[in-house]
Structure formats: structure tokens, C-alpha cells
């Protein structure tokens, strides 16, 4: 894979701390001299790198007008687990996986990755044909989590769910009309929460392949939650049941 650009304080700082050798070049806004920029430059120096000074207009062009916060970096891809087997083999304890079916919004994926990192999930899985890949927007929203949580894009999602079962991971489809609420699911063992995009939901084959189904109890007027919010609730419920503090 070729080097690419990433931007934003959180995303670039996370890369500098996790894999400084993968950072090729960094550009910063020459007109930003606030405390946040000074802190970033200190992290950059600790990694043995110096910043190229550039005006805001040049940075805007580099990232197509995205909100870069005055920080842009050219990076090599980070090597993380590429297969389910590699993910599971590295797990100490019970695996915790998020599976996304049809999530194409980069902001949603970034938010899911951020929650996955916060609650100790071991991977996020999505199909290649109905999903957004890792890009600069995802990385910025993820605030560094794209550098720590493996994101596996698989050819056949149903087959991957079957593979999870072989690893003794219980697969749970999150659906609004499921008979049980998620707190009734035993999440102490290996578990994969399977979520669809808001509006579309899960594909029929995905739902049929799952071991179980659950719903998030909603008492207000809205009928559903954003997929990133739903994922965070599932992850919190897992942490609660496992006694994570």
C-alpha cells in the first residue's frame, strides 16, 4: 500500500506514539502558535521528527478542504492483524468484536472505532462490498483509534460470522424488533455484536447467520439510534457484565 495523508491533532499524535517509524513527513500551520500546537510539536520532537511549516491555504489543498486543525502528515500504512485468526490468537481472555453490515458513513465508522478502543474491543469487521474503508475522515473522527483497533474488511460477511463461531464467539444481531434486550445476553464469554446501518438494518443472510438477536430498549419517540451510538451501548454492556472498571 502507498503512503497517504492523515490529519488532525488526535489522529497524527496517536500515530506518532503508536508507530513513529511510519510517519514520513509532517506539515503544520505556520500561523498556529497556541498551547495545543506546542504540545503537538513536543510529541513530534520526541519521535525524532521536525515539522515543515506551511500556510493554511497549502494545507487546505493537501486535504481537499477538510478540517485539518493545522496538522497534516504523510504516513505509511500501519501493520495490524489482517485476519480473524490473527485477531483471536492475540486476545487474552474473551474476544469482543463489533461487526458492521452496510455502514458507509466515515463519521459513523470513526465513532465506532473510537468506542471500540475505549471499551477494549479487539476488532471491527465489515464487508468489502457495503462499507466505508479507512480514510482521513475516519481517522480524524476516530481520534487515534484507527491506529489501535484492527479494521477487517472481509469478502464474505456470513462466512466470517461462521468463522467467529468456530472460535467460540457468540454472534448477536442487533435488531429493533428482537424479543430480548441486550442486557439479557451473556456477554462474559466471547461475543460479536452485529449492527446494520441506520435505516437499512441487517441483510437477511447476516441476520440468519447470527446465533442470537437482541435490541436496545428505547422508551422515547425515536425508533432507532445511530449505529455508532448503538455500538457504544453494546460495548458498555459488555464491559458492565465483565466487571471492567
Short mmCIF file of C-alpha atoms in Angstrom, two decimals:
data_model
loop_
_atom_site.label_atom_id
_atom_site.label_comp_id
_atom_site.label_asym_id
_atom_site.label_seq_id
_atom_site.Cartn_x
_atom_site.Cartn_y
_atom_site.Cartn_z
CA UNK A 1 0.00 0.00 0.00
CA UNK A 2 1.16 3.50 -0.83
CA UNK A 3 1.78 6.28 1.70
CA UNK A 4 -1.22 8.52 2.35
CA UNK A 5 -2.15 11.69 4.18
CA UNK A 6 -3.79 11.87 7.57
CA UNK A 7 -4.66 14.99 9.52
CA UNK A 8 -5.87 16.39 12.83
CA UNK A 9 -4.14 16.56 16.22
CA UNK A 10 -5.55 13.36 17.73
CA UNK A 11 -5.03 11.15 14.70
CA UNK A 12 -1.47 12.24 13.98
CA UNK A 13 -0.42 12.23 17.66
CA UNK A 14 -1.78 8.72 18.05
CA UNK A 15 0.24 7.57 15.04
CA UNK A 16 3.39 9.26 16.37
CA UNK A 17 3.03 7.45 19.69
CA UNK A 18 1.96 4.07 18.32
CA UNK A 19 4.16 3.80 15.23
CA UNK A 20 6.52 6.78 14.85
CA UNK A 21 8.57 4.92 12.24
CA UNK A 22 5.55 5.01 9.90
CA UNK A 23 5.40 8.82 9.85
CA UNK A 24 7.27 10.12 6.80
CA UNK A 25 6.64 13.88 6.89
CA UNK A 26 4.56 16.33 8.90
CA UNK A 27 3.32 19.79 7.95
CA UNK A 28 1.91 22.30 10.43
CA UNK A 29 0.22 25.66 10.07
CA UNK A 30 2.92 28.30 10.49
CA UNK A 31 0.37 30.71 11.95
CA UNK A 32 -0.66 28.43 14.84
CA UNK A 33 1.44 29.03 17.94
CA UNK A 34 -1.05 28.09 20.66
CA UNK A 35 -0.58 25.61 23.51
CA UNK A 36 -2.12 22.76 21.57
CA UNK A 37 0.35 23.21 18.72
CA UNK A 38 3.27 23.48 21.13
CA UNK A 39 2.22 20.22 22.75
CA UNK A 40 1.98 18.57 19.33
CA UNK A 41 5.43 19.81 18.30
CA UNK A 42 6.84 18.37 21.54
CA UNK A 43 5.37 14.96 20.69
CA UNK A 44 6.82 15.30 17.20
CA UNK A 45 10.26 16.09 18.60
CA UNK A 46 10.09 13.07 20.92
CA UNK A 47 9.55 10.95 17.83
CA UNK A 48 12.69 12.44 16.30
CA UNK A 49 10.85 14.40 13.62
CA UNK A 50 10.68 18.05 12.63
CA UNK A 51 7.70 19.80 11.08
CA UNK A 52 7.53 21.56 7.73
CA UNK A 53 5.94 24.97 8.16
CA UNK A 54 3.17 25.77 5.69
CA UNK A 55 0.38 28.30 5.35
CA UNK A 56 -3.22 27.28 5.92
CA UNK A 57 -4.05 27.52 2.23
CA UNK A 58 -1.49 24.91 1.29
CA UNK A 59 -2.74 22.55 4.00
CA UNK A 60 -6.31 23.06 2.78
CA UNK A 61 -5.28 22.00 -0.72
CA UNK A 62 -3.41 18.96 0.56
CA UNK A 63 -6.51 17.53 2.27
CA UNK A 64 -9.18 18.83 -0.07
CA UNK A 65 -10.54 21.43 2.31
CA UNK A 66 -11.09 19.05 5.24
CA UNK A 67 -10.73 20.35 8.82
CA UNK A 68 -7.08 19.55 9.45
CA UNK A 69 -6.60 21.73 12.58
CA UNK A 70 -3.27 22.86 11.18
CA UNK A 71 -1.67 19.40 11.14
CA UNK A 72 -1.13 17.10 8.14
CA UNK A 73 1.10 14.02 7.99
CA UNK A 74 2.27 11.67 5.26
CA UNK A 75 2.30 8.14 6.65
CA UNK A 76 2.98 4.55 5.71
CA UNK A 77 0.19 2.03 6.41
CA UNK A 78 0.43 0.51 9.90
CA UNK A 79 0.67 -3.26 10.06
CA UNK A 80 -2.11 -4.69 12.21
CA UNK A 81 -3.92 -8.01 12.30
CA UNK A 82 -5.28 -8.79 8.84
CA UNK A 83 -7.33 -11.91 9.55
CA UNK A 84 -9.78 -13.08 12.17
CA UNK A 85 -7.38 -15.82 13.16
CA UNK A 86 -4.64 -13.26 13.85
CA UNK A 87 -7.05 -11.17 15.92
CA UNK A 88 -8.29 -14.09 18.02
CA UNK A 89 -4.80 -15.51 18.56
CA UNK A 90 -3.69 -12.20 20.07
CA UNK A 91 -6.62 -12.00 22.51
CA UNK A 92 -6.06 -12.67 26.19
CA UNK A 93 -9.42 -13.61 27.64
CA UNK A 94 -12.77 -13.41 25.89
CA UNK A 95 -12.88 -11.81 22.42
CA UNK A 96 -15.02 -8.71 21.92
CA UNK A 97 -15.83 -7.90 18.29
CA UNK A 98 -18.02 -5.35 16.51
CA UNK A 99 -19.41 -6.37 13.12
CA UNK A 100 -20.86 -3.70 10.82
CA UNK A 101 -23.13 -4.54 7.89
CA UNK A 102 -23.75 -1.74 5.40
CA UNK A 103 -22.15 1.16 7.29
CA UNK A 104 -20.87 3.54 4.61
CA UNK A 105 -20.58 6.82 6.51
CA UNK A 106 -16.97 7.59 7.53
CA UNK A 107 -18.09 9.59 10.57
CA UNK A 108 -20.02 6.58 11.86
CA UNK A 109 -17.08 4.25 11.33
CA UNK A 110 -14.72 6.67 13.05
CA UNK A 111 -17.05 6.94 16.04
CA UNK A 112 -17.41 3.14 16.24
CA UNK A 113 -13.63 2.71 16.21
CA UNK A 114 -13.27 5.30 18.95
CA UNK A 115 -15.78 3.46 21.15
CA UNK A 116 -14.17 0.12 20.29
CA UNK A 117 -10.84 1.40 21.54
CA UNK A 118 -12.38 2.92 24.68
CA UNK A 119 -14.06 -0.35 25.70
CA UNK A 120 -11.28 -2.71 24.67
CA UNK A 121 -12.81 -4.32 21.58
CA UNK A 122 -10.38 -6.48 19.66
CA UNK A 123 -11.55 -5.71 16.11
CA UNK A 124 -14.21 -4.15 13.92
CA UNK A 125 -15.30 -6.21 10.91
CA UNK A 126 -17.17 -5.08 7.78
CA UNK A 127 -17.83 -6.45 4.28
CA UNK A 128 -15.79 -5.09 1.39
CA UNK A 129 -18.85 -4.50 -0.78
CA UNK A 130 -21.02 -2.46 1.60
CA UNK A 131 -18.72 -0.46 3.82
CA UNK A 132 -16.50 2.57 4.02
CA UNK A 133 -12.77 1.94 4.17
CA UNK A 134 -10.24 3.68 6.35
CA UNK A 135 -9.67 7.22 5.14
CA UNK A 136 -8.60 10.56 6.56
CA UNK A 137 -12.11 11.43 7.76
CA UNK A 138 -12.43 8.11 9.59
CA UNK A 139 -9.04 8.60 11.22
CA UNK A 140 -9.83 12.13 12.38
CA UNK A 141 -13.18 11.14 13.90
CA UNK A 142 -11.62 8.05 15.49
CA UNK A 143 -9.15 10.29 17.36
CA UNK A 144 -6.34 7.75 17.12
CA UNK A 145 -8.41 4.57 17.44
CA UNK A 146 -7.85 3.71 13.78
CA UNK A 147 -4.24 3.09 14.81
CA UNK A 148 -5.11 0.70 17.64
CA UNK A 149 -8.23 -1.27 16.64
CA UNK A 150 -7.89 -3.66 13.67
CA UNK A 151 -10.48 -2.94 10.96
CA UNK A 152 -11.01 -6.04 8.86
CA UNK A 153 -12.83 -5.76 5.55
CA UNK A 154 -13.92 -9.25 4.51
CA UNK A 155 -15.12 -10.69 1.22
CA UNK A 156 -17.98 -12.72 2.70
CA UNK A 157 -19.51 -11.44 5.95
CA UNK A 158 -21.66 -14.54 6.57
CA UNK A 159 -18.60 -16.75 6.23
CA UNK A 160 -16.71 -14.55 8.69
CA UNK A 161 -19.56 -14.88 11.18
CA UNK A 162 -19.31 -18.66 10.83
CA UNK A 163 -15.57 -18.37 11.41
CA UNK A 164 -16.22 -16.42 14.61
CA UNK A 165 -18.45 -19.25 15.80
CA UNK A 166 -15.59 -21.69 15.23
CA UNK A 167 -13.57 -19.55 17.64
CA UNK A 168 -16.38 -19.87 20.23
CA UNK A 169 -17.55 -16.29 19.71
CA UNK A 170 -21.32 -15.82 20.16
CA UNK A 171 -22.72 -13.65 17.35
CA UNK A 172 -25.62 -11.37 18.25
CA UNK A 173 -27.67 -9.44 15.68
CA UNK A 174 -28.89 -6.10 17.00
CA UNK A 175 -32.44 -5.55 15.75
CA UNK A 176 -35.19 -3.21 16.89
CA UNK A 177 -37.80 -5.99 16.95
CA UNK A 178 -35.73 -8.64 18.74
CA UNK A 179 -37.63 -10.27 21.64
CA UNK A 180 -34.85 -9.76 24.20
CA UNK A 181 -32.93 -6.70 25.32
CA UNK A 182 -29.15 -6.76 25.17
CA UNK A 183 -28.74 -6.99 28.96
CA UNK A 184 -30.28 -10.49 28.75
CA UNK A 185 -27.41 -11.65 26.52
CA UNK A 186 -24.48 -13.27 28.31
CA UNK A 187 -21.52 -11.17 27.18
CA UNK A 188 -18.97 -12.58 29.61
CA UNK A 189 -17.67 -15.04 27.03
CA UNK A 190 -16.51 -14.28 23.51
CA UNK A 191 -19.08 -12.10 21.77
CA UNK A 192 -19.58 -10.25 18.50
CA UNK A 193 -22.25 -7.55 18.31
CA UNK A 194 -23.57 -7.33 14.75
CA UNK A 195 -25.05 -3.99 13.70
CA UNK A 196 -26.55 -2.67 10.47
CA UNK A 197 -26.72 0.84 9.11
CA UNK A 198 -29.48 3.08 10.44
CA UNK A 199 -32.49 2.79 8.15
CA UNK A 200 -31.33 -0.31 6.26
CA UNK A 201 -30.58 -2.61 9.14
CA UNK A 202 -29.00 -6.02 8.66
CA UNK A 203 -29.17 -8.03 5.49
CA UNK A 204 -31.31 -11.15 5.76
CA UNK A 205 -28.38 -13.53 5.35
CA UNK A 206 -26.41 -11.69 8.01
CA UNK A 207 -29.30 -11.97 10.45
CA UNK A 208 -29.85 -15.66 9.70
CA UNK A 209 -26.19 -16.44 10.24
CA UNK A 210 -26.10 -14.93 13.74
CA UNK A 211 -26.55 -17.12 16.83
CA UNK A 212 -28.90 -14.75 18.61
CA UNK A 213 -30.66 -11.38 18.43
CA UNK A 214 -31.16 -8.53 20.87
CA UNK A 215 -32.42 -4.98 20.98
CA UNK A 216 -31.61 -1.81 22.84
CA UNK A 217 -34.61 -0.76 24.95
CA UNK A 218 -35.89 2.61 23.74
CA UNK A 219 -38.67 4.41 25.60
CA UNK A 220 -38.74 7.72 23.73
CA UNK A 221 -40.34 8.69 20.45
CA UNK A 222 -37.39 7.80 18.20
CA UNK A 223 -37.49 4.35 16.62
CA UNK A 224 -33.76 3.76 16.31
CA UNK A 225 -30.33 5.02 17.28
CA UNK A 226 -27.32 5.92 15.17
CA UNK A 227 -25.15 2.84 14.59
CA UNK A 228 -22.19 4.37 16.41
CA UNK A 229 -24.35 5.06 19.47
CA UNK A 230 -25.75 1.52 19.35
CA UNK A 231 -22.24 0.08 19.14
CA UNK A 232 -21.13 2.11 22.15
CA UNK A 233 -24.11 0.83 24.17
CA UNK A 234 -23.30 -2.78 23.24
CA UNK A 235 -19.66 -2.27 24.20
CA UNK A 236 -20.61 -0.68 27.51
CA UNK A 237 -22.97 -3.56 28.32
CA UNK A 238 -20.13 -6.00 27.68
CA UNK A 239 -17.80 -4.04 29.96
CA UNK A 240 -20.51 -3.89 32.65
CA UNK A 241 -21.09 -7.63 32.60
CA UNK A 242 -17.38 -8.36 32.65
CA UNK A 243 -16.84 -6.06 35.60
CA UNK A 244 -14.43 -3.76 33.81
CA UNK A 245 -13.54 -0.74 35.93
#
